[in-house]
Amino acid sequence: MIEVRSLHKRFGDHTALKDVDLDVARGEVVVVIGPSGSGKSTLCRCLNRLETPDSGVIRFDGADLPAEGRALARLRADVGMVFQSFNLFQHKTVLENLTLAPTRVRGTSRAEAERNARELLDRVGIGEQADKLPAQLSGGQQQRAAIARALAMRPKAMLFDEPTSALDPEMVGEVLDVMTGLARDGMTMVVVTHEMGFARQVADRVVFMADGEVVETGEPSAFFDSPPRTGPGTSWPRSSATSGTAVILRRAGHGAPPEKG
């Protein structure tokens, strides 16, 4: 469904993406991990042209990604995106946040849009919050509302750019549960995250990035349970990591984290 070939992106003197290739099949969940600054979020944002790549090819559903105009707007309607910071309209209720795009972009009637919105809010477990403003919700509830808003457009694929990084630890699980449910329902997903448990349990494939490049890709079991292919001390197993940071540092060749005394 998503094809990326030889993608390059620079920000001034900094090269964010270098010759990146990626394939995501229909119904596949691909989790992208790596150290900070490795290009994960830039890649995710390039997939619906929130960032414009300098060169390379991106195809969605067999067609080249449009550069601008109505064709790009139609593409964005088919590719939902969830950000770190929720990006809900603070002056509108949760229900209004969900009905705005379907009525304006899809031409859905208000009655149908509201019915679908309430069903989605029930699905993500916050149906009772429909008439509240985002500021009246917890961070986890706001992120679930953001996921429901993206789903309200009936997208063919979903992009998640570190959707739990701005949440308090106790709220992370409720958002990951919603995402796990989407994966089980067959949604095509590209997820940038540091949540290694989610990657291990839900991903069909893990993509590891470092310094703007795809360093390795593979099934979660092979990625987490086998030692790195390169770098010093390759006998250290990923399964012994106690955090996402440990896995990422080891993968990037910085060595295992020190043991706690």
C-alpha positions as a Markdown table, in Angstrom:
| # | Residue | x | y | z |
|---|---|---|---|---|
| 1 | Met | 0.0 | 0.0 | 0.0 |
| 2 | Ile | 2.9 | 2.4 | 0.9 |
| 3 | Glu | 6.1 | 2.4 | -1.1 |
| 4 | Val | 9.1 | 4.6 | -0.4 |
| 5 | Arg | 12.1 | 4.6 | -2.7 |
| 6 | Ser | 15.4 | 6.5 | -2.3 |
| 7 | Leu | 13.9 | 9.2 | 0.0 |
| 8 | His | 16.2 | 12.1 | 0.9 |
| 9 | Lys | 15.4 | 15.1 | 3.1 |
| 10 | Arg | 17.7 | 17.9 | 4.3 |
| 11 | Phe | 17.1 | 20.7 | 6.8 |
| 12 | Gly | 19.9 | 23.2 | 6.0 |
| 13 | Asp | 23.2 | 21.4 | 6.6 |
| 14 | His | 21.5 | 18.5 | 8.4 |
| 15 | Thr | 20.6 | 15.4 | 6.4 |
| 16 | Ala | 17.4 | 14.0 | 8.0 |
| 17 | Leu | 16.8 | 11.1 | 5.6 |
| 18 | Lys | 19.4 | 9.4 | 3.4 |
| 19 | Asp | 18.3 | 7.0 | 0.6 |
| 20 | Val | 15.4 | 5.5 | 2.6 |
| 21 | Asp | 13.4 | 2.6 | 1.2 |
| 22 | Leu | 10.3 | 1.3 | 2.9 |
| 23 | Asp | 7.3 | -0.9 | 2.0 |
| 24 | Val | 4.1 | -1.3 | 4.0 |
| 25 | Ala | 1.6 | -3.9 | 2.8 |
| 26 | Arg | -2.2 | -3.5 | 3.2 |
| 27 | Gly | -3.2 | -4.4 | 6.7 |
| 28 | Glu | 0.4 | -4.5 | 8.0 |
| 29 | Val | 1.6 | -2.8 | 11.2 |
| 30 | Val | 5.1 | -1.4 | 10.8 |
| 31 | Val | 6.8 | 0.1 | 13.9 |
| 32 | Val | 9.7 | 2.5 | 13.3 |
| 33 | Ile | 12.1 | 2.9 | 16.2 |
| 34 | Gly | 15.5 | 4.4 | 16.7 |
| 35 | Pro | 17.4 | 7.1 | 18.7 |
| 36 | Ser | 16.3 | 10.7 | 18.8 |
| 37 | Gly | 17.3 | 12.5 | 15.6 |
| 38 | Ser | 17.4 | 9.4 | 13.5 |
| 39 | Gly | 14.8 | 10.6 | 11.0 |
| 40 | Lys | 11.8 | 8.6 | 12.3 |
| 41 | Ser | 9.3 | 11.5 | 12.6 |
| 42 | Thr | 10.6 | 13.1 | 9.4 |
| 43 | Leu | 9.9 | 9.9 | 7.5 |
| 44 | Cys | 6.4 | 9.7 | 9.0 |
| 45 | Arg | 5.6 | 13.3 | 8.1 |
| 46 | Cys | 6.9 | 12.8 | 4.5 |
| 47 | Leu | 4.4 | 10.0 | 4.0 |
| 48 | Asn | 1.6 | 12.5 | 3.7 |
| 49 | Arg | 3.7 | 15.5 | 2.7 |
| 50 | Leu | 3.6 | 17.4 | 5.9 |
| 51 | Glu | 7.3 | 17.5 | 5.0 |
| 52 | Thr | 8.3 | 17.7 | 1.4 |
| 53 | Pro | 11.2 | 15.4 | 0.5 |
| 54 | Asp | 14.1 | 16.7 | -1.6 |
| 55 | Ser | 14.2 | 13.6 | -3.8 |
| 56 | Gly | 12.8 | 10.1 | -4.0 |
| 57 | Val | 9.5 | 8.5 | -4.6 |
| 58 | Ile | 6.5 | 7.9 | -2.4 |
| 59 | Arg | 3.5 | 5.9 | -3.6 |
| 60 | Phe | 0.2 | 5.3 | -1.9 |
| 61 | Asp | -2.1 | 2.7 | -3.1 |
| 62 | Gly | -0.2 | 2.4 | -6.4 |
| 63 | Ala | -0.1 | 6.1 | -7.2 |
| 64 | Asp | 2.6 | 8.6 | -6.7 |
| 65 | Leu | 2.1 | 10.9 | -3.8 |
| 66 | Pro | 0.7 | 14.3 | -5.1 |
| 67 | Ala | 2.8 | 17.3 | -4.5 |
| 68 | Glu | 0.0 | 19.8 | -3.8 |
| 69 | Gly | -3.5 | 20.8 | -4.6 |
| 70 | Arg | -6.8 | 18.9 | -4.4 |
| 71 | Ala | -5.1 | 15.6 | -5.2 |
| 72 | Leu | -2.9 | 15.9 | -2.1 |
| 73 | Ala | -6.0 | 16.9 | 0.0 |
| 74 | Arg | -7.7 | 13.7 | -1.2 |
| 75 | Leu | -4.7 | 11.7 | -0.2 |
| 76 | Arg | -4.6 | 13.2 | 3.3 |
| 77 | Ala | -8.2 | 12.3 | 3.7 |
| 78 | Asp | -7.3 | 8.7 | 3.1 |
| 79 | Val | -4.3 | 8.7 | 5.4 |
| 80 | Gly | -5.1 | 9.5 | 9.0 |
| 81 | Met | -2.3 | 11.0 | 11.2 |
| 82 | Val | -2.0 | 11.2 | 15.0 |
| 83 | Phe | 0.6 | 13.5 | 16.5 |
| 84 | Gln | 2.4 | 13.8 | 19.8 |
| 85 | Ser | 0.4 | 16.9 | 20.9 |
| 86 | Phe | -3.2 | 15.8 | 20.0 |
| 87 | Asn | -3.8 | 18.9 | 17.8 |
| 88 | Leu | -7.5 | 19.1 | 18.7 |
| 89 | Phe | -9.4 | 22.3 | 18.2 |
| 90 | Gln | -9.6 | 23.7 | 21.8 |
| 91 | His | -12.7 | 25.9 | 21.2 |
| 92 | Lys | -14.8 | 23.0 | 19.8 |
| 93 | Thr | -16.2 | 20.0 | 21.7 |
| 94 | Val | -14.8 | 16.6 | 21.2 |
| 95 | Leu | -17.9 | 15.7 | 19.1 |
| 96 | Glu | -17.4 | 18.8 | 16.9 |
| 97 | Asn | -13.7 | 17.9 | 16.5 |
| 98 | Leu | -14.8 | 14.6 | 15.0 |
| 99 | Thr | -17.6 | 15.8 | 12.7 |
| 100 | Leu | -15.8 | 18.8 | 11.2 |
| 101 | Ala | -13.7 | 17.1 | 8.6 |
| 102 | Pro | -16.2 | 14.5 | 7.4 |
| 103 | Thr | -18.8 | 17.2 | 6.8 |
| 104 | Arg | -16.4 | 19.7 | 5.2 |
| 105 | Val | -14.2 | 17.3 | 3.2 |
| 106 | Arg | -16.2 | 14.1 | 2.7 |
| 107 | Gly | -19.6 | 15.9 | 2.3 |
| 108 | Thr | -21.1 | 13.7 | 5.0 |
| 109 | Ser | -24.4 | 14.9 | 6.4 |
| 110 | Arg | -24.2 | 16.3 | 10.0 |
| 111 | Ala | -26.6 | 13.6 | 11.3 |
| 112 | Glu | -24.5 | 10.8 | 9.9 |
| 113 | Ala | -21.2 | 12.4 | 10.9 |
| 114 | Glu | -22.5 | 12.7 | 14.5 |
| 115 | Arg | -23.7 | 9.1 | 14.6 |
| 116 | Asn | -20.3 | 7.9 | 13.3 |
| 117 | Ala | -18.5 | 10.1 | 15.7 |
| 118 | Arg | -20.3 | 8.8 | 18.7 |
| 119 | Glu | -19.7 | 5.2 | 17.6 |
| 120 | Leu | -16.0 | 6.0 | 17.3 |
| 121 | Leu | -15.8 | 7.7 | 20.7 |
| 122 | Asp | -17.5 | 4.6 | 22.2 |
| 123 | Arg | -15.0 | 2.5 | 20.4 |
| 124 | Val | -12.0 | 4.3 | 22.0 |
| 125 | Gly | -13.7 | 4.3 | 25.4 |
| 126 | Ile | -14.6 | 8.0 | 25.8 |
| 127 | Gly | -18.2 | 8.2 | 24.6 |
| 128 | Glu | -19.3 | 10.0 | 27.7 |
| 129 | Gln | -16.8 | 12.9 | 26.9 |
| 130 | Ala | -18.4 | 13.8 | 23.6 |
| 131 | Asp | -19.8 | 17.2 | 24.7 |
| 132 | Lys | -16.8 | 18.3 | 26.6 |
| 133 | Leu | -14.0 | 20.6 | 25.4 |
| 134 | Pro | -10.5 | 19.1 | 25.0 |
| 135 | Ala | -9.2 | 21.0 | 28.0 |
| 136 | Gln | -11.6 | 19.1 | 30.2 |
| 137 | Leu | -10.1 | 15.8 | 29.3 |
| 138 | Ser | -7.0 | 14.0 | 30.5 |
| 139 | Gly | -4.0 | 13.7 | 28.1 |
| 140 | Gly | -4.8 | 10.1 | 27.4 |
| 141 | Gln | -8.5 | 10.9 | 26.7 |
| 142 | Gln | -7.4 | 13.7 | 24.3 |
| 143 | Gln | -5.1 | 11.4 | 22.4 |
| 144 | Arg | -7.9 | 8.8 | 22.1 |
| 145 | Ala | -10.1 | 11.6 | 20.8 |
| 146 | Ala | -7.4 | 12.5 | 18.3 |
| 147 | Ile | -7.3 | 8.8 | 17.1 |
| 148 | Ala | -11.1 | 8.8 | 16.8 |
| 149 | Arg | -11.0 | 12.1 | 14.8 |
| 150 | Ala | -8.5 | 10.5 | 12.4 |
| 151 | Leu | -10.8 | 7.4 | 12.1 |
| 152 | Ala | -13.8 | 9.6 | 11.4 |
| 153 | Met | -12.5 | 10.1 | 7.9 |
| 154 | Arg | -12.5 | 6.4 | 7.3 |
| 155 | Pro | -8.8 | 6.3 | 6.3 |
| 156 | Lys | -7.1 | 3.5 | 4.4 |
| 157 | Ala | -4.0 | 3.8 | 6.5 |
| 158 | Met | -3.0 | 5.5 | 9.8 |
| 159 | Leu | 0.3 | 7.2 | 10.7 |
| 160 | Phe | 1.3 | 7.7 | 14.4 |
| 161 | Asp | 4.1 | 10.0 | 15.2 |
| 162 | Glu | 5.1 | 9.1 | 18.8 |
| 163 | Pro | 1.5 | 9.3 | 20.0 |
| 164 | Thr | 2.4 | 8.5 | 23.7 |
| 165 | Ser | 5.5 | 10.6 | 24.2 |
| 166 | Ala | 3.6 | 13.6 | 25.6 |
| 167 | Leu | 1.5 | 11.5 | 28.0 |
| 168 | Asp | 2.0 | 10.8 | 31.7 |
| 169 | Pro | 3.1 | 7.1 | 32.2 |
| 170 | Glu | -0.3 | 6.1 | 33.7 |
| 171 | Met | -2.1 | 7.2 | 30.5 |
| 172 | Val | 0.1 | 5.5 | 28.0 |
| 173 | Gly | -1.6 | 2.1 | 28.3 |
| 174 | Glu | -5.1 | 3.4 | 27.4 |
| 175 | Val | -3.8 | 4.8 | 24.1 |
| 176 | Leu | -1.8 | 1.7 | 23.2 |
| 177 | Asp | -4.9 | -0.4 | 23.9 |
| 178 | Val | -6.8 | 1.6 | 21.3 |
| 179 | Met | -3.9 | 1.2 | 18.8 |
| 180 | Thr | -3.7 | -2.5 | 19.5 |
| 181 | Gly | -7.4 | -2.8 | 18.7 |
| 182 | Leu | -6.9 | -1.0 | 15.4 |
| 183 | Ala | -4.1 | -3.4 | 14.5 |
| 184 | Arg | -6.3 | -6.4 | 15.3 |
| 185 | Asp | -9.1 | -5.0 | 13.1 |
| 186 | Gly | -6.6 | -4.9 | 10.1 |
| 187 | Met | -5.8 | -1.2 | 9.9 |
| 188 | Thr | -2.6 | -0.4 | 7.9 |
| 189 | Met | -0.4 | 1.4 | 10.4 |
| 190 | Val | 3.0 | 3.1 | 10.5 |
| 191 | Val | 3.9 | 3.8 | 14.1 |
| 192 | Val | 6.9 | 5.9 | 15.3 |
| 193 | Thr | 7.4 | 5.1 | 18.9 |
| 194 | His | 9.7 | 4.3 | 21.8 |
| 195 | Glu | 7.2 | 1.8 | 23.3 |
| 196 | Met | 9.1 | -1.4 | 22.8 |
| 197 | Gly | 6.4 | -3.6 | 24.4 |
| 198 | Phe | 3.9 | -2.4 | 21.8 |
| 199 | Ala | 6.5 | -3.0 | 19.0 |
| 200 | Arg | 7.1 | -6.5 | 20.2 |
| 201 | Gln | 3.5 | -7.5 | 20.7 |
| 202 | Val | 1.7 | -5.7 | 17.9 |
| 203 | Ala | 4.1 | -5.0 | 15.0 |
| 204 | Asp | 4.2 | -7.2 | 12.0 |
| 205 | Arg | 7.6 | -5.7 | 11.2 |
| 206 | Val | 10.1 | -3.5 | 13.1 |
| 207 | Val | 12.2 | -0.9 | 11.2 |
| 208 | Phe | 15.2 | 0.5 | 13.0 |
| 209 | Met | 16.6 | 3.9 | 11.9 |
| 210 | Ala | 19.8 | 5.7 | 12.8 |
| 211 | Asp | 21.4 | 8.8 | 11.3 |
| 212 | Gly | 18.6 | 9.2 | 8.7 |
| 213 | Glu | 18.9 | 5.6 | 7.3 |
| 214 | Val | 17.1 | 2.4 | 7.7 |
| 215 | Val | 19.7 | 0.2 | 9.4 |
| 216 | Glu | 17.6 | -3.0 | 9.8 |
| 217 | Thr | 14.1 | -4.3 | 9.3 |
| 218 | Gly | 12.6 | -7.6 | 10.5 |
| 219 | Glu | 10.0 | -9.4 | 12.5 |
| 220 | Pro | 9.7 | -8.4 | 16.1 |
| 221 | Ser | 10.8 | -11.8 | 17.4 |
| 222 | Ala | 14.0 | -11.7 | 15.3 |
| 223 | Phe | 14.7 | -8.1 | 16.1 |
| 224 | Phe | 14.3 | -8.2 | 19.9 |
| 225 | Asp | 15.4 | -11.8 | 20.7 |
| 226 | Ser | 18.6 | -12.0 | 18.6 |
| 227 | Pro | 21.8 | -10.0 | 19.1 |
| 228 | Pro | 22.6 | -7.1 | 16.8 |
| 229 | Arg | 24.2 | -8.0 | 13.5 |
| 230 | Thr | 27.0 | -5.4 | 13.8 |
| 231 | Gly | 28.7 | -3.4 | 16.5 |
| 232 | Pro | 30.7 | -4.3 | 19.6 |
| 233 | Gly | 29.6 | -6.9 | 22.1 |
| 234 | Thr | 27.0 | -8.5 | 19.8 |
| 235 | Ser | 26.2 | -11.3 | 22.3 |
| 236 | Trp | 24.0 | -8.9 | 24.4 |
| 237 | Pro | 20.3 | -9.9 | 23.8 |
| 238 | Arg | 17.7 | -7.3 | 23.2 |
| 239 | Ser | 15.3 | -9.2 | 25.4 |
| 240 | Ser | 17.3 | -8.3 | 28.4 |
| 241 | Ala | 16.6 | -4.6 | 27.9 |
| 242 | Thr | 14.5 | -3.0 | 30.6 |
| 243 | Ser | 13.5 | 0.0 | 28.5 |
| 244 | Gly | 13.1 | 1.2 | 24.9 |
| 245 | Thr | 16.2 | 3.4 | 25.5 |
| 246 | Ala | 18.3 | 0.3 | 26.2 |
| 247 | Val | 17.3 | -1.4 | 23.0 |
| 248 | Ile | 17.8 | 1.7 | 20.9 |
| 249 | Leu | 21.2 | 2.6 | 22.4 |
| 250 | Arg | 22.4 | -1.0 | 21.9 |
| 251 | Arg | 21.0 | -1.1 | 18.4 |
| 252 | Ala | 22.8 | 2.2 | 17.5 |
| 253 | Gly | 26.1 | 0.7 | 18.6 |
| 254 | His | 26.5 | 2.6 | 21.8 |
| 255 | Gly | 26.8 | -0.4 | 24.0 |
| 256 | Ala | 24.6 | -1.9 | 26.7 |
| 257 | Pro | 23.4 | 0.3 | 29.5 |
| 258 | Pro | 25.3 | 0.0 | 32.8 |
| 259 | Glu | 23.9 | -2.5 | 35.2 |
| 260 | Lys | 22.3 | -1.0 | 38.3 |
| 261 | Gly | 24.1 | -1.9 | 41.6 |
